[in-house]
CSV table of C-alpha atoms in Angstrom, one decimal:
chain,number,residue,atom,x,y,z
P,5,UNK,CA,-14.3,-11.4,-37.1
P,6,UNK,CA,-15.1,-14.1,-34.5
P,7,UNK,CA,-13.4,-13.7,-31.2
P,8,UNK,CA,-10.5,-16.0,-30.5
P,9,UNK,CA,-10.4,-17.0,-26.9
P,10,UNK,CA,-7.9,-19.3,-25.3
P,11,UNK,CA,-7.3,-20.2,-21.7
P,12,UNK,CA,-4.0,-21.4,-20.4
P,13,UNK,CA,-4.9,-23.3,-17.3
P,14,UNK,CA,-4.5,-26.4,-15.2
P,15,UNK,CA,-7.4,-28.8,-14.7
P,16,UNK,CA,-7.9,-28.8,-11.0
P,17,UNK,CA,-6.8,-25.2,-10.3
P,18,UNK,CA,-9.5,-23.2,-8.5
P,19,UNK,CA,-8.0,-20.0,-10.0
P,20,UNK,CA,-8.4,-21.3,-13.5
P,21,UNK,CA,-11.9,-22.4,-12.5
P,22,UNK,CA,-12.9,-18.8,-11.7
P,23,UNK,CA,-12.1,-17.8,-15.2
P,24,UNK,CA,-14.0,-20.8,-16.7
P,25,UNK,CA,-17.1,-20.0,-14.7
P,26,UNK,CA,-17.0,-16.4,-15.9
P,27,UNK,CA,-16.6,-17.6,-19.6
P,28,UNK,CA,-19.5,-20.1,-19.1
P,29,UNK,CA,-21.7,-17.4,-17.6
P,30,UNK,CA,-21.2,-15.3,-20.7
P,31,UNK,CA,-21.6,-18.3,-23.0
P,32,UNK,CA,-18.2,-17.8,-24.6
P,33,UNK,CA,-16.5,-20.6,-26.5
P,34,UNK,CA,-12.8,-21.0,-25.8
P,35,UNK,CA,-9.9,-23.4,-26.3
P,36,UNK,CA,-8.5,-24.8,-23.1
P,37,UNK,CA,-4.7,-25.3,-23.1
P,38,UNK,CA,-3.6,-27.6,-20.3
P,39,UNK,CA,-0.2,-26.5,-18.8
P,40,UNK,CA,2.2,-28.9,-17.1
P,41,UNK,CA,3.1,-26.8,-14.0
P,42,UNK,CA,6.3,-28.6,-13.5
P,43,UNK,CA,7.4,-27.8,-17.0
P,44,UNK,CA,5.7,-24.5,-18.1
P,45,UNK,CA,5.4,-23.8,-21.7
P,46,UNK,CA,7.3,-21.1,-23.5
P,47,UNK,CA,4.0,-19.5,-24.4
P,48,UNK,CA,2.8,-19.3,-20.7
P,49,UNK,CA,6.1,-17.6,-19.7
P,50,UNK,CA,5.8,-15.3,-22.7
P,51,UNK,CA,2.2,-14.3,-21.9
P,52,UNK,CA,2.7,-14.0,-18.1
P,53,UNK,CA,6.4,-13.1,-17.7
P,54,UNK,CA,5.8,-11.4,-14.3
P,55,UNK,CA,4.3,-14.3,-12.4
P,56,UNK,CA,4.7,-17.2,-14.8
P,57,UNK,CA,1.4,-18.6,-13.5
P,58,UNK,CA,-1.9,-19.9,-14.8
P,59,UNK,CA,-4.6,-18.8,-15.6
P,60,UNK,CA,-3.8,-16.6,-18.6
P,61,UNK,CA,-6.6,-15.6,-20.9
P,62,UNK,CA,-5.7,-14.9,-24.5
P,63,UNK,CA,-8.3,-12.8,-26.3
P,64,UNK,CA,-7.6,-12.1,-29.9
P,65,UNK,CA,-3.9,-12.5,-29.2
P,66,UNK,CA,-3.8,-10.3,-26.1
P,67,UNK,CA,-2.9,-11.9,-22.8
P,68,UNK,CA,-4.6,-11.1,-19.5
P,69,UNK,CA,-3.4,-12.6,-16.1
P,70,UNK,CA,-4.5,-12.8,-12.5
P,71,UNK,CA,-7.8,-14.6,-12.2
P,72,UNK,CA,-9.9,-11.7,-10.6
P,73,UNK,CA,-8.5,-9.2,-13.2
P,74,UNK,CA,-9.4,-11.7,-15.9
P,75,UNK,CA,-13.0,-12.2,-14.5
P,76,UNK,CA,-13.5,-8.4,-14.5
P,77,UNK,CA,-12.1,-8.2,-18.0
P,78,UNK,CA,-14.6,-10.8,-19.2
P,79,UNK,CA,-17.4,-8.8,-17.6
P,80,UNK,CA,-16.2,-5.6,-19.3
P,81,UNK,CA,-15.9,-7.2,-22.8
P,82,UNK,CA,-18.9,-9.4,-23.0
P,83,UNK,CA,-22.4,-8.2,-22.2
P,84,UNK,CA,-25.1,-10.7,-21.2
P,85,UNK,CA,-25.2,-12.1,-17.7
P,86,UNK,CA,-23.6,-9.5,-15.4
P,87,UNK,CA,-20.8,-10.6,-13.1
P,88,UNK,CA,-20.5,-7.4,-11.2
P,89,UNK,CA,-23.4,-5.2,-9.9
P,90,UNK,CA,-24.0,-2.1,-12.0
P,91,UNK,CA,-24.5,0.3,-9.0
P,92,UNK,CA,-21.1,1.8,-8.1
P,93,UNK,CA,-21.4,1.2,-4.4
P,94,UNK,CA,-22.6,-2.4,-4.8
P,95,UNK,CA,-19.7,-2.9,-7.2
P,96,UNK,CA,-17.2,-1.6,-4.7
P,97,UNK,CA,-18.7,-3.9,-2.1
P,98,UNK,CA,-18.4,-7.0,-4.4
P,99,UNK,CA,-14.8,-6.1,-5.2
P,100,UNK,CA,-14.1,-5.7,-1.4
P,101,UNK,CA,-15.4,-9.2,-0.6
P,102,UNK,CA,-13.6,-10.8,-3.6
P,103,UNK,CA,-10.4,-9.2,-2.4
P,104,UNK,CA,-11.0,-10.3,1.2
P,105,UNK,CA,-11.4,-13.9,0.0
P,106,UNK,CA,-8.1,-13.8,-1.8
P,107,UNK,CA,-6.1,-11.7,0.7
P,108,UNK,CA,-7.4,-13.0,4.0
P,109,UNK,CA,-9.8,-15.9,3.9
P,110,UNK,CA,-8.0,-18.3,1.6
P,111,UNK,CA,-4.5,-17.8,3.2
P,112,UNK,CA,-6.0,-18.4,6.6
P,113,UNK,CA,-7.7,-21.5,5.4
P,114,UNK,CA,-4.4,-22.7,3.8
P,115,UNK,CA,-2.7,-22.2,7.1
P,116,UNK,CA,-5.3,-24.3,8.9
P,117,UNK,CA,-5.0,-27.1,6.4
P,118,UNK,CA,-1.2,-26.9,6.2
P,119,UNK,CA,-1.1,-27.2,10.0
P,120,UNK,CA,-3.3,-30.3,9.8
P,121,UNK,CA,-6.0,-28.7,11.9
P,122,UNK,CA,-3.9,-27.0,14.6
P,123,UNK,CA,-6.4,-25.3,17.0
P,124,UNK,CA,-5.2,-21.7,16.7
P,125,UNK,CA,-4.9,-21.9,12.9
P,126,UNK,CA,-8.4,-23.4,12.6
P,127,UNK,CA,-9.8,-20.7,14.9
P,128,UNK,CA,-8.2,-17.9,12.8
P,129,UNK,CA,-9.5,-19.4,9.6
P,130,UNK,CA,-13.0,-19.7,11.1
P,131,UNK,CA,-12.8,-16.1,12.2
P,132,UNK,CA,-12.4,-15.1,8.5
P,133,UNK,CA,-15.1,-17.5,7.3
P,134,UNK,CA,-17.5,-15.9,9.8
P,135,UNK,CA,-17.3,-12.6,7.9
P,136,UNK,CA,-18.5,-14.5,4.8
P,137,UNK,CA,-21.2,-16.3,6.7
P,138,UNK,CA,-22.6,-13.0,7.9
P,139,UNK,CA,-22.3,-11.4,4.4
P,140,UNK,CA,-24.5,-14.1,2.9
P,141,UNK,CA,-27.4,-12.5,4.8
P,142,UNK,CA,-29.9,-15.3,4.0
P,143,UNK,CA,-29.3,-15.0,0.3
P,144,UNK,CA,-28.8,-18.1,-1.9
P,145,UNK,CA,-25.6,-16.5,-3.3
P,146,UNK,CA,-23.4,-13.5,-2.5
P,147,UNK,CA,-24.8,-12.1,-5.7
P,148,UNK,CA,-28.4,-12.6,-4.4
P,149,UNK,CA,-30.4,-14.9,-6.6
P,150,UNK,CA,-27.5,-15.3,-9.1
P,151,UNK,CA,-23.8,-15.8,-8.7
P,152,UNK,CA,-21.5,-12.8,-9.0
P,153,UNK,CA,-17.9,-11.9,-8.6
P,154,UNK,CA,-17.8,-12.8,-4.9
P,155,UNK,CA,-19.3,-16.3,-5.5
P,156,UNK,CA,-16.7,-16.8,-8.3
P,157,UNK,CA,-13.9,-15.6,-6.0
P,158,UNK,CA,-15.0,-18.1,-3.3
P,159,UNK,CA,-14.8,-21.1,-5.7
P,160,UNK,CA,-12.0,-22.7,-3.7
P,161,UNK,CA,-14.1,-22.6,-0.5
P,162,UNK,CA,-17.1,-24.3,-2.3
P,163,UNK,CA,-15.3,-27.3,-3.6
P,164,UNK,CA,-11.5,-27.6,-3.0
P,165,UNK,CA,-11.8,-27.0,0.8
P,166,UNK,CA,-14.1,-29.9,1.2
P,167,UNK,CA,-11.7,-32.2,-0.7
P,168,UNK,CA,-8.7,-31.1,1.4
P,169,UNK,CA,-10.7,-31.5,4.6
P,170,UNK,CA,-11.6,-35.0,3.7
P,171,UNK,CA,-8.0,-35.9,2.7
P,172,UNK,CA,-6.6,-34.6,6.0
P,173,UNK,CA,-9.4,-35.7,8.2
P,174,UNK,CA,-10.3,-32.3,9.7
P,175,UNK,CA,-13.2,-29.9,9.4
P,176,UNK,CA,-12.8,-26.2,9.1
P,177,UNK,CA,-16.0,-25.1,7.4
P,178,UNK,CA,-18.4,-27.0,9.8
P,179,UNK,CA,-22.1,-27.1,9.3
P,180,UNK,CA,-23.0,-26.1,12.8
P,181,UNK,CA,-20.8,-23.0,12.8
P,182,UNK,CA,-21.5,-22.1,9.1
P,183,UNK,CA,-25.0,-23.2,8.1
P,184,UNK,CA,-25.5,-20.6,5.4
P,185,UNK,CA,-22.0,-21.0,4.0
P,186,UNK,CA,-22.5,-24.8,3.9
P,187,UNK,CA,-25.7,-24.4,2.0
P,188,UNK,CA,-24.0,-21.9,-0.3
P,189,UNK,CA,-21.3,-24.4,-1.2
P,190,UNK,CA,-24.0,-26.9,-2.2
P,191,UNK,CA,-25.9,-24.4,-4.3
P,192,UNK,CA,-22.7,-23.0,-5.9
P,193,UNK,CA,-21.3,-26.4,-7.1
P,194,UNK,CA,-24.7,-27.3,-8.5
P,195,UNK,CA,-24.9,-24.3,-10.8
P,196,UNK,CA,-24.6,-25.5,-14.4
P,197,UNK,CA,-21.9,-22.9,-15.2
P,198,UNK,CA,-19.8,-24.3,-12.3
P,199,UNK,CA,-20.5,-28.0,-12.4
P,200,UNK,CA,-18.7,-28.5,-15.8
P,201,UNK,CA,-15.5,-26.9,-14.6
P,202,UNK,CA,-15.0,-29.2,-11.5
P,203,UNK,CA,-12.7,-32.2,-11.5
P,204,UNK,CA,-14.1,-35.4,-10.0
P,205,UNK,CA,-14.0,-35.4,-6.2
P,206,UNK,CA,-12.0,-38.6,-6.0
P,207,UNK,CA,-9.2,-37.1,-8.0
P,208,UNK,CA,-9.2,-34.0,-5.8
P,209,UNK,CA,-9.1,-35.9,-2.6
P,210,UNK,CA,-6.4,-38.2,-3.9
P,211,UNK,CA,-4.3,-35.1,-4.9
P,212,UNK,CA,-4.7,-33.6,-1.4
P,213,UNK,CA,-3.9,-36.9,0.3
P,214,UNK,CA,-0.6,-36.9,-1.6
P,215,UNK,CA,0.0,-33.2,-1.0
P,216,UNK,CA,-0.7,-33.4,2.8
P,217,UNK,CA,1.2,-36.7,3.2
P,218,UNK,CA,-1.8,-38.7,4.0
P,219,UNK,CA,-1.7,-41.1,1.0
O,30,UNK,CA,-22.1,18.7,-3.0
O,31,UNK,CA,-21.7,19.4,0.7
O,32,UNK,CA,-18.3,18.5,2.3
O,33,UNK,CA,-20.1,16.3,4.9
O,34,UNK,CA,-21.3,14.0,2.2
O,35,UNK,CA,-17.7,12.7,1.7
O,36,UNK,CA,-15.5,11.8,4.6
O,37,UNK,CA,-12.0,10.3,4.3
O,38,UNK,CA,-10.5,8.4,7.3
O,39,UNK,CA,-6.8,8.4,6.7
O,40,UNK,CA,-3.3,8.6,8.1
O,41,UNK,CA,-0.9,11.2,6.6
O,42,UNK,CA,2.0,8.8,5.9
O,43,UNK,CA,-0.1,6.0,4.3
O,44,UNK,CA,0.7,5.5,0.7
O,45,UNK,CA,-2.7,3.9,0.4
O,46,UNK,CA,-4.4,6.9,1.8
O,47,UNK,CA,-2.5,9.1,-0.5
O,48,UNK,CA,-3.9,7.2,-3.5
O,49,UNK,CA,-7.4,8.3,-2.5
O,50,UNK,CA,-6.4,11.9,-1.8
O,51,UNK,CA,-4.8,12.2,-5.2
O,52,UNK,CA,-7.8,10.7,-6.9
O,53,UNK,CA,-10.2,13.1,-5.1
O,54,UNK,CA,-7.9,16.0,-6.0
O,55,UNK,CA,-7.8,14.9,-9.7
O,56,UNK,CA,-11.6,15.1,-9.7
O,57,UNK,CA,-11.7,18.4,-7.8
O,58,UNK,CA,-14.0,16.9,-5.2
O,59,UNK,CA,-14.2,18.5,-1.7
O,60,UNK,CA,-14.2,16.2,1.3
O,61,UNK,CA,-13.8,16.1,5.0
O,62,UNK,CA,-10.4,14.7,5.9
O,63,UNK,CA,-10.2,13.0,9.3
O,64,UNK,CA,-6.7,12.1,10.5
O,65,UNK,CA,-6.8,8.8,12.4
O,66,UNK,CA,-4.7,7.7,15.4
O,67,UNK,CA,-3.7,4.2,14.3
O,68,UNK,CA,-2.6,3.2,17.9
O,69,UNK,CA,-6.0,4.2,19.3
O,70,UNK,CA,-8.5,3.6,16.5
O,71,UNK,CA,-11.7,5.7,16.5
O,72,UNK,CA,-15.1,4.1,16.8
O,73,UNK,CA,-16.0,5.6,13.4
O,74,UNK,CA,-13.0,3.7,11.8
O,75,UNK,CA,-13.9,0.5,13.6
O,76,UNK,CA,-17.6,0.8,12.6
O,77,UNK,CA,-16.7,1.7,9.0
O,78,UNK,CA,-14.2,-1.0,8.4
O,79,UNK,CA,-15.0,-3.8,10.9
O,80,UNK,CA,-13.3,-6.5,8.7
O,81,UNK,CA,-9.8,-4.9,8.4
O,82,UNK,CA,-10.0,-2.0,10.9
O,83,UNK,CA,-7.7,-0.1,8.5
O,84,UNK,CA,-7.4,3.2,6.7
O,85,UNK,CA,-8.2,4.5,4.2
O,86,UNK,CA,-11.9,4.4,4.3
O,87,UNK,CA,-14.1,6.7,2.2
O,88,UNK,CA,-17.5,7.4,3.5
O,89,UNK,CA,-19.9,8.6,0.8
O,90,UNK,CA,-23.4,9.6,2.0
O,91,UNK,CA,-23.0,7.4,5.0
O,92,UNK,CA,-21.7,4.3,3.0
O,93,UNK,CA,-18.2,3.2,3.7
O,94,UNK,CA,-15.9,2.0,0.9
O,95,UNK,CA,-12.6,0.3,1.9
O,96,UNK,CA,-9.4,-0.8,0.2
O,97,UNK,CA,-7.6,1.9,-1.6
O,98,UNK,CA,-7.6,0.4,-5.1
O,99,UNK,CA,-11.3,-0.2,-4.8
O,100,UNK,CA,-11.9,3.3,-3.5
O,101,UNK,CA,-10.0,4.8,-6.4
O,102,UNK,CA,-12.1,2.8,-8.9
O,103,UNK,CA,-15.2,3.9,-7.1
O,104,UNK,CA,-14.2,7.6,-7.3
O,105,UNK,CA,-13.4,7.2,-11.0
O,106,UNK,CA,-16.8,5.7,-11.7
O,107,UNK,CA,-19.0,8.0,-9.6
O,108,UNK,CA,-17.2,11.3,-10.6
O,109,UNK,CA,-16.7,10.5,-14.3
O,110,UNK,CA,-17.2,14.1,-15.4
O,111,UNK,CA,-13.5,14.9,-15.2
O,112,UNK,CA,-10.0,13.4,-15.3
O,113,UNK,CA,-10.8,9.8,-16.2
O,114,UNK,CA,-8.2,7.5,-14.5
O,115,UNK,CA,-8.9,4.4,-16.6
O,116,UNK,CA,-8.6,4.0,-20.4
O,117,UNK,CA,-11.9,3.1,-22.1
O,118,UNK,CA,-10.7,-0.2,-23.5
O,119,UNK,CA,-11.1,-3.3,-21.4
O,120,UNK,CA,-7.6,-4.5,-22.2
O,121,UNK,CA,-6.0,-1.2,-21.0
O,122,UNK,CA,-8.2,-1.5,-17.8
O,123,UNK,CA,-7.1,-5.0,-17.2
O,124,UNK,CA,-3.4,-4.1,-17.7
O,125,UNK,CA,-3.8,-1.2,-15.1
O,126,UNK,CA,-5.5,-3.5,-12.6
O,127,UNK,CA,-2.9,-6.2,-13.1
O,128,UNK,CA,0.0,-3.8,-12.3
O,129,UNK,CA,-1.8,-2.2,-9.4
O,130,UNK,CA,-2.4,-5.7,-8.0
O,131,UNK,CA,1.4,-6.4,-8.5
O,132,UNK,CA,2.2,-3.2,-6.5
O,133,UNK,CA,-0.2,-4.2,-3.7
O,134,UNK,CA,1.1,-7.8,-3.4
O,135,UNK,CA,4.8,-7.0,-3.7
O,136,UNK,CA,6.0,-3.4,-3.2
O,137,UNK,CA,4.7,-2.6,0.2
O,138,UNK,CA,5.7,-5.9,1.9
O,139,UNK,CA,9.1,-6.0,0.4
O,140,UNK,CA,9.6,-2.3,1.1
O,141,UNK,CA,8.7,-2.8,4.7
O,142,UNK,CA,11.4,-5.5,5.0
O,143,UNK,CA,14.0,-3.0,3.9
O,144,UNK,CA,13.5,-1.1,7.2
O,145,UNK,CA,12.5,-3.8,9.6
O,146,UNK,CA,14.8,-6.8,8.8
O,147,UNK,CA,18.5,-7.6,8.9
O,148,UNK,CA,20.9,-10.2,7.5
O,149,UNK,CA,19.8,-12.6,4.8
O,150,UNK,CA,16.1,-11.5,4.9
O,151,UNK,CA,17.2,-7.9,4.4
O,152,UNK,CA,19.5,-8.8,1.5
O,153,UNK,CA,16.8,-10.8,-0.2
O,154,UNK,CA,14.4,-7.9,0.2
O,155,UNK,CA,17.0,-5.5,-1.3
O,156,UNK,CA,17.3,-7.7,-4.5
O,157,UNK,CA,13.5,-8.2,-4.8
O,158,UNK,CA,12.7,-4.5,-4.3
O,159,UNK,CA,14.9,-3.4,-7.2
O,160,UNK,CA,13.6,-6.3,-9.3
O,161,UNK,CA,10.0,-5.0,-8.7
O,162,UNK,CA,10.9,-1.4,-9.6
O,163,UNK,CA,12.7,-2.5,-12.7
O,164,UNK,CA,9.6,-4.5,-13.8
O,165,UNK,CA,7.5,-1.4,-13.3
O,166,UNK,CA,10.0,0.6,-15.2
O,167,UNK,CA,9.6,-1.9,-18.0
O,168,UNK,CA,5.8,-1.4,-18.0
O,169,UNK,CA,6.3,2.4,-18.1
O,170,UNK,CA,8.6,2.2,-21.1
O,171,UNK,CA,9.0,5.5,-22.9
O,172,UNK,CA,5.5,6.8,-22.0
O,173,UNK,CA,5.3,10.0,-19.9
O,174,UNK,CA,2.9,8.2,-17.6
O,175,UNK,CA,1.8,4.7,-17.0
O,176,UNK,CA,-1.6,5.8,-18.3
O,177,UNK,CA,0.1,6.9,-21.6
O,178,UNK,CA,-0.2,10.6,-22.4
O,179,UNK,CA,-2.3,11.2,-19.3
O,180,UNK,CA,-2.0,10.4,-15.6
O,181,UNK,CA,-4.0,7.4,-14.8
O,182,UNK,CA,-5.0,4.7,-12.3
O,183,UNK,CA,-1.6,3.0,-12.2
O,184,UNK,CA,0.2,6.4,-11.8
O,185,UNK,CA,-2.1,7.1,-8.8
O,186,UNK,CA,-1.4,3.6,-7.4
O,187,UNK,CA,2.4,3.9,-7.5
O,188,UNK,CA,3.3,7.6,-7.0
O,189,UNK,CA,2.6,7.6,-3.2
O,190,UNK,CA,5.4,5.1,-2.8
O,191,UNK,CA,7.8,7.8,-4.0
O,192,UNK,CA,7.3,9.7,-0.7
O,193,UNK,CA,8.8,6.7,1.0
O,194,UNK,CA,11.9,6.5,-1.3
O,195,UNK,CA,14.3,8.3,1.0
O,196,UNK,CA,13.5,5.7,3.7
O,197,UNK,CA,13.8,2.8,1.2
O,198,UNK,CA,17.1,4.2,-0.1
O,199,UNK,CA,18.6,4.7,3.3
O,200,UNK,CA,17.6,1.4,4.8
O,201,UNK,CA,17.9,-0.5,1.5
O,202,UNK,CA,21.3,1.0,0.9
O,203,UNK,CA,20.9,1.8,-2.7
O,204,UNK,CA,20.7,4.8,-5.0
O,205,UNK,CA,17.3,4.5,-6.7
O,206,UNK,CA,18.1,7.2,-9.3
O,207,UNK,CA,21.0,5.0,-10.5
O,208,UNK,CA,19.0,1.8,-10.3
O,209,UNK,CA,15.8,3.1,-11.9
O,210,UNK,CA,16.4,6.4,-13.6
O,211,UNK,CA,13.2,6.3,-15.7
O,212,UNK,CA,11.0,5.6,-12.7
O,213,UNK,CA,12.6,8.5,-10.8
O,214,UNK,CA,12.1,10.8,-13.8
O,215,UNK,CA,8.5,9.7,-14.0
O,216,UNK,CA,8.0,10.4,-10.3
O,217,UNK,CA,9.4,13.9,-10.6
O,218,UNK,CA,7.3,14.5,-13.7
O,219,UNK,CA,4.2,13.6,-11.7
O,220,UNK,CA,5.1,16.0,-8.9
O,221,UNK,CA,5.9,18.8,-11.4
O,222,UNK,CA,2.9,18.4,-13.6
O,223,UNK,CA,0.2,17.2,-11.3
O,224,UNK,CA,-1.0,19.5,-8.6
O,225,UNK,CA,-3.0,16.6,-7.1
O,226,UNK,CA,0.4,14.8,-6.5
O,227,UNK,CA,2.4,17.8,-5.3
O,228,UNK,CA,-0.3,18.9,-2.9
O,229,UNK,CA,-0.8,15.4,-1.5
O,230,UNK,CA,2.7,13.8,-1.2
O,231,UNK,CA,4.4,14.5,2.1
O,232,UNK,CA,8.0,15.7,2.1
O,233,UNK,CA,10.4,12.7,1.8
O,234,UNK,CA,12.4,13.7,4.9
O,235,UNK,CA,9.2,13.8,6.9
O,236,UNK,CA,8.3,10.3,5.9
O,237,UNK,CA,11.9,9.2,6.6
O,238,UNK,CA,11.7,10.7,10.1
O,239,UNK,CA,8.4,8.7,10.6
O,240,UNK,CA,10.2,5.5,9.5
O,241,UNK,CA,13.0,6.2,12.0
O,242,UNK,CA,10.3,6.5,14.7
O,243,UNK,CA,8.8,3.2,13.6
O,244,UNK,CA,12.1,1.4,13.8
O,245,UNK,CA,12.6,2.8,17.4
O,246,UNK,CA,9.1,1.5,18.2
O,247,UNK,CA,9.9,-2.0,16.8
O,248,UNK,CA,13.2,-2.0,18.6
O,249,UNK,CA,15.4,-1.9,15.6
O,250,UNK,CA,18.9,-0.4,16.0
O,251,UNK,CA,19.7,2.5,13.8
């Protein structure tokens, strides 16, 4: 029986994007169902009653939620291009950095953006970004030559952050402080599996201008 | 395997540390336990977890692993000869990870508010805490354990919080046995049937005394 794969998402969500990148890496065909986040469908609420959020992956009728849980699920089910390292210690390391991005890095960046570039908030965000800068260690990606869970987790930083910075008129991820991370952003968004999932930059910037009251 | 190959940096009252201790006990693995002074962190801790500077940290053959949920998965993968903590099907794994993530994002922070806040914030925390426990109760259903017939990853993730229940009840001003009877029954079942749990969890009054001490330190009236 062929797999039935559906993704409840929202075009422009970096979290939904993580799942799409993982599906693309494995070459899986799926149906994308666009949700109206101001009027969530009965299906979405049924499939993610705890958080009522996208993305939700439906695989043969079974729902899976929380983007990083979904990405690991995809890696567990479908062989092919690996998303996590096979070595247990390297796997733990990848999970650590993916969690760090979600728990520490992105919230700090949100705070810096929300404050419209207030010095202390930017400094704190840059402190977290510095850990990632160091972790790249001269590799093209966090996964080495190919993208892995950590790169996928950092999707927001690669594309959405730049759009928000442009909209507000501030810079958090600067080239002089973060040369490796800046190059990583460029390399990441140019991956074929990533490119197709991104919304046009003008739309992203316009969205952020409205969101941060700069329109 | 020599005890020195495995070192656990931990703090006795930490529910995150307890997860790791329970997982190691489930697998029957000897290790060197090093109690940490969290007000005066050791160089070993700072070197092993430079990003968060937090316990627990498991050091295996010189390699540190941080974040309790990640450490427990690591233990399950490396020592897969005994007591598997995850089901073999990816869906079951994803479900366990989803709920462990829910516990991490919600339970600790809301629980902390029960003994550190007052007024409206405290009242909101009371409501949310019970809501969280009821959702977990729903996930447990009529199964003996979250893992089904056997004690698993989600059981390991949640059971340490039980040792904090006297503190939560007192400062939250509720009776958890009345609010979530199935969950309390599950917790007692874990303590009764699993030596890894009964030998790891500190006595509830001891944790309660620790929370009283924390409140004094934060300057909160009793």
